Structure formats: C-alpha cells, structure tokens
Coordinates of C-alpha atoms in Angstrom, one line a residue:
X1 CA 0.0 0.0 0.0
X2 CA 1.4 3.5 -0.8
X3 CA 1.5 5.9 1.9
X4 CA 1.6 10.0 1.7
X5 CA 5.0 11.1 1.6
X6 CA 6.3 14.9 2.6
X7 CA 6.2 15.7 -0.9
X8 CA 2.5 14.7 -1.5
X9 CA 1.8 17.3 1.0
X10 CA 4.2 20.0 0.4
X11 CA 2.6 19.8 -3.2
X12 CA -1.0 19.9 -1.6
X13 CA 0.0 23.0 0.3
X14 CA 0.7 24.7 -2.7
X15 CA -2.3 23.5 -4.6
X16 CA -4.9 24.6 -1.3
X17 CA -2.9 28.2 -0.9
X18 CA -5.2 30.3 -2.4
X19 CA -8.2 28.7 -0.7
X20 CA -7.5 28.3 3.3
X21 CA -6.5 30.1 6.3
X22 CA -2.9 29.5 7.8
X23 CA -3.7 29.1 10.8
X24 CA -1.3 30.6 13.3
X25 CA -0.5 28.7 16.9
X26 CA -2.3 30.3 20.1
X27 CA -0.7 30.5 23.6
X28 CA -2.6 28.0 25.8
X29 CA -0.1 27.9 28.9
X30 CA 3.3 27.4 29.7
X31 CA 4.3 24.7 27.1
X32 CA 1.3 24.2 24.9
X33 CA -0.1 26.0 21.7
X34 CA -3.3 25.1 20.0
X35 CA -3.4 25.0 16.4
X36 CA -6.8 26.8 15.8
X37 CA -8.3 25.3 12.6
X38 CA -11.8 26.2 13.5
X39 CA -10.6 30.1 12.0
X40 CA -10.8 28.0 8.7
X41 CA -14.0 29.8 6.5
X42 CA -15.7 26.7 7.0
X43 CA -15.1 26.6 11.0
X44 CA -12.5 23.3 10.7
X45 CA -9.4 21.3 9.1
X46 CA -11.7 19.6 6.4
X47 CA -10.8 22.4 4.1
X48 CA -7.5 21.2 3.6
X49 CA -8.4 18.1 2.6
X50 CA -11.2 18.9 0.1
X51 CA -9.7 21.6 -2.0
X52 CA -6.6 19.4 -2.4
X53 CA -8.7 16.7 -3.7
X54 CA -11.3 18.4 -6.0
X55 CA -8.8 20.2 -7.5
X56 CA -7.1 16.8 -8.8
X57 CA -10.5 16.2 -10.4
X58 CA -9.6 16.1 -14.2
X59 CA -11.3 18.6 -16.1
X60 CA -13.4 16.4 -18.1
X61 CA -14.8 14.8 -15.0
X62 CA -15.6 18.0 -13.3
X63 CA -19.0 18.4 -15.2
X64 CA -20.7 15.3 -13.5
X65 CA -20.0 16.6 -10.1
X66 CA -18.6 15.0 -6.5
X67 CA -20.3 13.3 -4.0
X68 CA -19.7 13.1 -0.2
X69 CA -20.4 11.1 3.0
X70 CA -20.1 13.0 6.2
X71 CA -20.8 13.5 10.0
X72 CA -20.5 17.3 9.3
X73 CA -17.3 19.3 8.8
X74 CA -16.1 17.5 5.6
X75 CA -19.8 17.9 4.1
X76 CA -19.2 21.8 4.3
X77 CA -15.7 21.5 3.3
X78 CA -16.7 19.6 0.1
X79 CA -19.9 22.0 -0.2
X80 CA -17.1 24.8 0.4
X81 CA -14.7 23.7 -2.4
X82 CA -16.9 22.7 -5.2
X83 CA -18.4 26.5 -5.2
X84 CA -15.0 27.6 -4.9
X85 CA -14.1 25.5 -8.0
X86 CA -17.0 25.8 -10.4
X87 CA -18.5 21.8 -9.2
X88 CA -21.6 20.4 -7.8
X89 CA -21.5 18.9 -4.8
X90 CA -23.9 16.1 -3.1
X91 CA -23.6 15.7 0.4
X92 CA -25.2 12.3 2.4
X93 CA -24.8 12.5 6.0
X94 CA -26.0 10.9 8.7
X95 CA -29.8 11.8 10.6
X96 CA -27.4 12.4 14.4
X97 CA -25.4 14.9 12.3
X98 CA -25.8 18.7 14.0
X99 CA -28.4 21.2 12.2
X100 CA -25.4 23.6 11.9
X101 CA -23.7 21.6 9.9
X102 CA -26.4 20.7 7.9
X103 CA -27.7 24.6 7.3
X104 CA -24.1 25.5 6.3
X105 CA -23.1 22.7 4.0
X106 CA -26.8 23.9 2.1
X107 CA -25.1 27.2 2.2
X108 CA -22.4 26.2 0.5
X109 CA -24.7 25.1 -2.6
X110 CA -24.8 21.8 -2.4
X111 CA -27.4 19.1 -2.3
X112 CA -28.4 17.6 1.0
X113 CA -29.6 14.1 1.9
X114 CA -30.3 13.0 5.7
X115 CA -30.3 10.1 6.2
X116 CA -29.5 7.0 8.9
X117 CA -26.4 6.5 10.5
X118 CA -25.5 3.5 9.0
X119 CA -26.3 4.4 5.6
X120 CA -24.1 7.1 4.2
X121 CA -21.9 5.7 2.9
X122 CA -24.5 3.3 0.7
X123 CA -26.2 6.2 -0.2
X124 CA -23.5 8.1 -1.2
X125 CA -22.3 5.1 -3.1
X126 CA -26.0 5.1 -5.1
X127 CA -25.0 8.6 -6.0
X128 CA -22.1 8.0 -7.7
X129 CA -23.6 5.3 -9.4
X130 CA -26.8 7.1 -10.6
X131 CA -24.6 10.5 -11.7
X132 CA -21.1 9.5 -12.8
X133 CA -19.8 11.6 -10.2
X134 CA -16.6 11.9 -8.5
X135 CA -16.7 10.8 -4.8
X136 CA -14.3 12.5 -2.2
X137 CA -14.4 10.3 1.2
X138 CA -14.1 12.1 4.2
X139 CA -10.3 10.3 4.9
X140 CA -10.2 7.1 3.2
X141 CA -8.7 8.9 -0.2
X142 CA -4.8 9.8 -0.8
X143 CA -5.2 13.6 -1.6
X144 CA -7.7 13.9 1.4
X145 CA -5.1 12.9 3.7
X146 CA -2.0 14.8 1.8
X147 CA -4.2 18.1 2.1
X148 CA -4.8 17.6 5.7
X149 CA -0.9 17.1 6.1
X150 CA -0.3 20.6 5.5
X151 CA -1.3 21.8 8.6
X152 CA 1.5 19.4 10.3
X153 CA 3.8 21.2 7.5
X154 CA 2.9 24.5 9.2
X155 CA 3.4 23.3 12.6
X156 CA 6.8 22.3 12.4
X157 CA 7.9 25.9 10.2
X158 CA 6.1 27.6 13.3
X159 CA 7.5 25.8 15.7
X160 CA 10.8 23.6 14.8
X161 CA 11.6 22.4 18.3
X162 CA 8.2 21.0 18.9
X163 CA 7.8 17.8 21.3
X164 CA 4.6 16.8 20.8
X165 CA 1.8 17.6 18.3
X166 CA -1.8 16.4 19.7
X167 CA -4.3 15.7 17.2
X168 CA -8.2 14.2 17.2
X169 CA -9.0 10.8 15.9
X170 CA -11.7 9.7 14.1
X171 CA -11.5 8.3 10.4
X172 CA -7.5 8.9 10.7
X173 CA -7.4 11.2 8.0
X174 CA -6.5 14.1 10.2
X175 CA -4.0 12.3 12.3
X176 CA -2.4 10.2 8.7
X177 CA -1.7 13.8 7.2
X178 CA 0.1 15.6 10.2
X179 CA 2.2 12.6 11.4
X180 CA 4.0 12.3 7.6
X181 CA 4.7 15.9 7.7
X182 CA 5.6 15.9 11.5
X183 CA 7.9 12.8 11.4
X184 CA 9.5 14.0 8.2
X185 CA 10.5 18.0 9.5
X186 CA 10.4 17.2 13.4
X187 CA 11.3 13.6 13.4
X188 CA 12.1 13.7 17.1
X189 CA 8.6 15.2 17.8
X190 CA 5.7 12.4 19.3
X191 CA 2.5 12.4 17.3
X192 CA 0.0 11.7 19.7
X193 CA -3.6 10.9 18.4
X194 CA -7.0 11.8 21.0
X195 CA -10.5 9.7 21.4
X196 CA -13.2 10.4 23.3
X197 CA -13.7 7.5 25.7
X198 CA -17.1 6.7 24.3
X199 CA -15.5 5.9 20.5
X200 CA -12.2 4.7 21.5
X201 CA -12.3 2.8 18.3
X202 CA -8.5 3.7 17.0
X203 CA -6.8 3.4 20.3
X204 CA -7.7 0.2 20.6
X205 CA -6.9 -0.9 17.3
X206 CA -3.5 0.7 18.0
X207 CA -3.3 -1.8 21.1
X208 CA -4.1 -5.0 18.7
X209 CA -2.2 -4.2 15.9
X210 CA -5.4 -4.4 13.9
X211 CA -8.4 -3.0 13.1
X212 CA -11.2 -3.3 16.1
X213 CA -14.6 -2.2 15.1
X214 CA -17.0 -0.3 17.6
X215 CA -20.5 -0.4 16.4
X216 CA -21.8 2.9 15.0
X217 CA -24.1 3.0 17.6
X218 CA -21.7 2.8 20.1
X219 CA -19.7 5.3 18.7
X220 CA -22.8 7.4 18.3
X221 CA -22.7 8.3 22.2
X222 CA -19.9 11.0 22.2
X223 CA -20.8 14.4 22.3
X224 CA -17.7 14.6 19.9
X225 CA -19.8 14.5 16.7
X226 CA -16.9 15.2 14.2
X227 CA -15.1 11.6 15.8
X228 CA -18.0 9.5 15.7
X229 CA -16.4 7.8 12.2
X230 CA -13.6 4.6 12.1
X231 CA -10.2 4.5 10.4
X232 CA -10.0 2.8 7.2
X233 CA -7.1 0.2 5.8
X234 CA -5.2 3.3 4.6
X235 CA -5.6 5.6 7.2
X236 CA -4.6 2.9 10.1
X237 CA -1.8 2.1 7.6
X238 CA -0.5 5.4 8.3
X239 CA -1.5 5.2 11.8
X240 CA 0.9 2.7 12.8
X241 CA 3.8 3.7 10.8
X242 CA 3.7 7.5 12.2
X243 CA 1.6 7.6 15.1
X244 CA 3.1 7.0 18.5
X245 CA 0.0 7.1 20.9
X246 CA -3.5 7.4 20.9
X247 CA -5.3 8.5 24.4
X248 CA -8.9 8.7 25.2
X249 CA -10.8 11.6 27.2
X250 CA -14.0 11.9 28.7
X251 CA -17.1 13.4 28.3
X252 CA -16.5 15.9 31.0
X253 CA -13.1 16.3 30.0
X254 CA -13.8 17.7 26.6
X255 CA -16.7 19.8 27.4
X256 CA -14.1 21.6 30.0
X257 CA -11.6 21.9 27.8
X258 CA -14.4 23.9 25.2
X259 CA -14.8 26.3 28.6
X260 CA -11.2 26.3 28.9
X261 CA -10.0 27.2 25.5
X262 CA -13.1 29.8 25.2
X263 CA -11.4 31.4 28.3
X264 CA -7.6 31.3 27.4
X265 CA -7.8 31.8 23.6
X266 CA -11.0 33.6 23.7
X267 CA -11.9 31.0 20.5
X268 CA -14.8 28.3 19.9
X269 CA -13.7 24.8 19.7
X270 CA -16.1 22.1 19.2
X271 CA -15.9 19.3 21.6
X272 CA -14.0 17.0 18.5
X273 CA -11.6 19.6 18.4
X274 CA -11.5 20.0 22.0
X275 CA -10.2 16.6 22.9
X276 CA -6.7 17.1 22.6
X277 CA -6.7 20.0 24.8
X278 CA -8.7 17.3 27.2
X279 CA -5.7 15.0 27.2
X280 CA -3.4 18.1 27.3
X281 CA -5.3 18.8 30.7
X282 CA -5.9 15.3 31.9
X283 CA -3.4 12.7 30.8
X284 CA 0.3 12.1 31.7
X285 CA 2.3 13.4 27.9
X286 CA 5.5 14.0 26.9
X287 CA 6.9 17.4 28.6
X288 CA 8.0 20.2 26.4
X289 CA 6.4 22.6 23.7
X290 CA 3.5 21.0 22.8
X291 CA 1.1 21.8 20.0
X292 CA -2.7 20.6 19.8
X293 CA -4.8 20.7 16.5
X294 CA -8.4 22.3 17.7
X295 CA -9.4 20.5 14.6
X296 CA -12.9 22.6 14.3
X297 CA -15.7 25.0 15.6
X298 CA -19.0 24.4 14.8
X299 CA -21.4 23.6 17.3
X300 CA -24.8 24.5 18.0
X301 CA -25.3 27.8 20.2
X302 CA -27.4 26.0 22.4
X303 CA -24.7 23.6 23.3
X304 CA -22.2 26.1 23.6
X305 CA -24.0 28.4 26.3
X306 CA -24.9 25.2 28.1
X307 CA -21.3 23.7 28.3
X308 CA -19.9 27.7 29.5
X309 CA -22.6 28.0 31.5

C-alpha cells in the first residue's frame, strides 16, 4: 500500500494556498499551543483536505459533479470547495449529524440528503452510481489525507523544536496527514492521536495491531460528533507507521476543555476539536512545547452556552 509522503503534502500546500487560512499557533499555557483550525472559512481542518482533492479532479470529469459522505465538517468543506471551483456537490450525511452543519453545508450550494447512521456511505455510493460523479471520502482517499498534512507542514515551520503535536481521531485522516509531515520535519517530535472514551475505536486498534470495530451506535454516544467515524485500511496504515499514541478523554473532560480554551484563547472549539486539549489537561504526555490541533468549531449555540454556562 502507498502511503503519503512529505512531498505529496508539500505539493498539496501549494495546490490549497489560495483557498484556506494558515492558521497561526495560540498560547494555551506554559508549554502548549493550540493549532486553531476552527478560523478556517468553514469553521475546521476539512478544508485542507477537500480543495486538495477536488482540485485533482480532471477537467473532463468535473461536469458530473462530486459526491460526499459525512458527520459534518467534511460535508461543508466539500460544499465549500466545489463552489469555490466551479462543481456540484452532493452531500449524504448521517440523521445524528448537528443542524449547523447541515444549514451551512446547504449554504455552501450543495445538495443535501439526511439520512441514517449507518447508511451514508451506501447512499452516497447510489450517488455515484446514478450521476457518474466523483466521490471524495471524508479520509479514506490519498489527496484527502495529503491536504490535511499541511497543517503538520505549518506546525513544524512555526515551531521547529516542537515535542509533541496532539491531534483528534476519528477516520485517521487528520492524524495520517500531520504525522507524515511531523515525522518527516520534526522527526524527534511524538504524534500523539486523541479519542473520546465513548469511541475509543482507534486506540484500541493501535493496542491490537489491527483493526477493532465499535458499532456505530456505540460510537454514536460521544458528544464529539466530528469523531464518531472509524479508520480505514489506509488511514490505520499510516497510523501505525507514524503515530506514536493514541489516548482517550471523557465526556467531562472535553466539554471543560471547550470552557477552557473559550477562556484562554477567547476562541470556539467544538468538543472533537477540543479533545486534545482534554488529554493536554488530563493525561500524563510527553513534557515540552507542545502543539494541539483544535481541529474545528462548529457547534450549536445552544450547546455552547450550556457547556460555558
């Protein structure tokens, strides 16, 4: 199996340039920085990962649109992306998946089905079939994961003598990107991945050596919406070449660490993107400068005022 390679995202950061935010690092405490990615236009990471990907699209394919399976963030970021480059976009995601995200990926211009959570990805599949479209996975695809790498690329410019980079786990795609970059400019660095408790799915796979599959259900339980989702072949490939650790947090953990990082970066993290600053808080990691990825920002307002409230 071919894995990304530093140059597959170095070439990724230049194809995504005109269409993202850098994202600069934030002073949490002492020795950690978060990585804010919910400033992106779409609130989160999945940016990264979508422009890189539609914009590989050959031309003569572009006509019959993409097609996407999501919890959420990658369903705007596809929405996002395909207006930016001229495409139509369908978006299936799941009937648990947050009104937000839902309202903003319509936004966006695409077309919306809802429908249950164990049927995106058949549904999405039907798509392609019926239209001829493209699809564009939320992790399980090579430029998905090469886009997402550039944020480890801008890490490690930002801060060269990083010791450990922090990043949320959920399909791996995230987590696959960063840790190329990261263990290719700051080999000495630890990548560290973050689970909620509730879908500890990947960290126990890590233990095995294998894939272990959590029912969706299961999974289903975390407030963490955006990690609700399983690593594929590819991204646990990469996993266990590049990643050193994956922890898990609890419920009450993350929604402090959305109070805390509202409070000390005066920023909105969802509780996905909050999780690494959970383990940050809560777990016993590597000392030194230390750099979390607050992978995105959307959730509801109701669920905001209630967790700072």
């Amino acid at each position: 199996m071919r894995l990304v390679t530093i140059e597959d995202v170095r070439a990724a950061a230049a194809a995504i340039a005109p269409h993202v935010v850098r994202t600069p690092l934030l002073p949490f405490d002492s020795t950690l920085w978060i990585k804010p990615e919910n400033l992106q236009p779409i609130g989160a990471f999945k940016q990264r990962g979508a422009v890189n990907a539609l914009s590989r699209i050959p031309s003569a394919d572009r006509e019959r649109g993409v097609v996407a399976y999501s919890s959420g963030n990658h369903a705007q970021a596809v929405a996002y992306a395909a207006k930016m480059l001229g495409m139509r976009a369908a978006i299936v995601v799941p009937e648990n998946t947050p009104q937000l995200k839902i309202d903003a990926t319509r936004a966006h211009g695409a077309e919306v089905f809802v429908v249950g959570i164990t049927e995106r990805e058949s549904r999405a599949a039907e798509l392609v079939q019926e239209r001829g479209a493209t699809l564009i996975p939320p992790f399980d695809h090579f430029d998905v994961i090469a886009g997402q790498g550039t944020v480890g690329l801008e890490i490690c410019a930002d801060l060269p003598d990083v010791t450990a980079v922090l990043v949320p786990v959920s399909g791996g795609g995230l987590i696959s990107g960063v840790a190329v970059a990261v263990k290719a400019l700051c080999p000495n660095a630890r990548v560290i991945g973050v689970e909620p408790e509730l879908a500890g799915d990947a960290a126990a796979s890590l233990r095995a050596g294998e894939l272990v599959r959590w029912d969706a259900h299961d999974r289903a339980r975390t407030s963490a919406d955006g990690l609700r989702a399983e690593p594929s072949e590819l991204t646990f490939a990469h996993i266990k070449e590049y990643v050193d650790d994956i922890v898990t947090v609890s419920e009450d953990e993350i929604f402090d660490a959305v109070r805390q990082i509202a409070r000390r970066t005066r920023t909105v993290a969802e509780p996905s993107g909050a999780t690494v600053v959970a383990a940050h808080l809560n777990r016993s990691l590597p000392e030194g400068k230390t750099v979390a990825v607050v992978s995105g920002g959307n959730l509801e307002p109701s669920l905001l005022a209630s967790i700072l409230g």
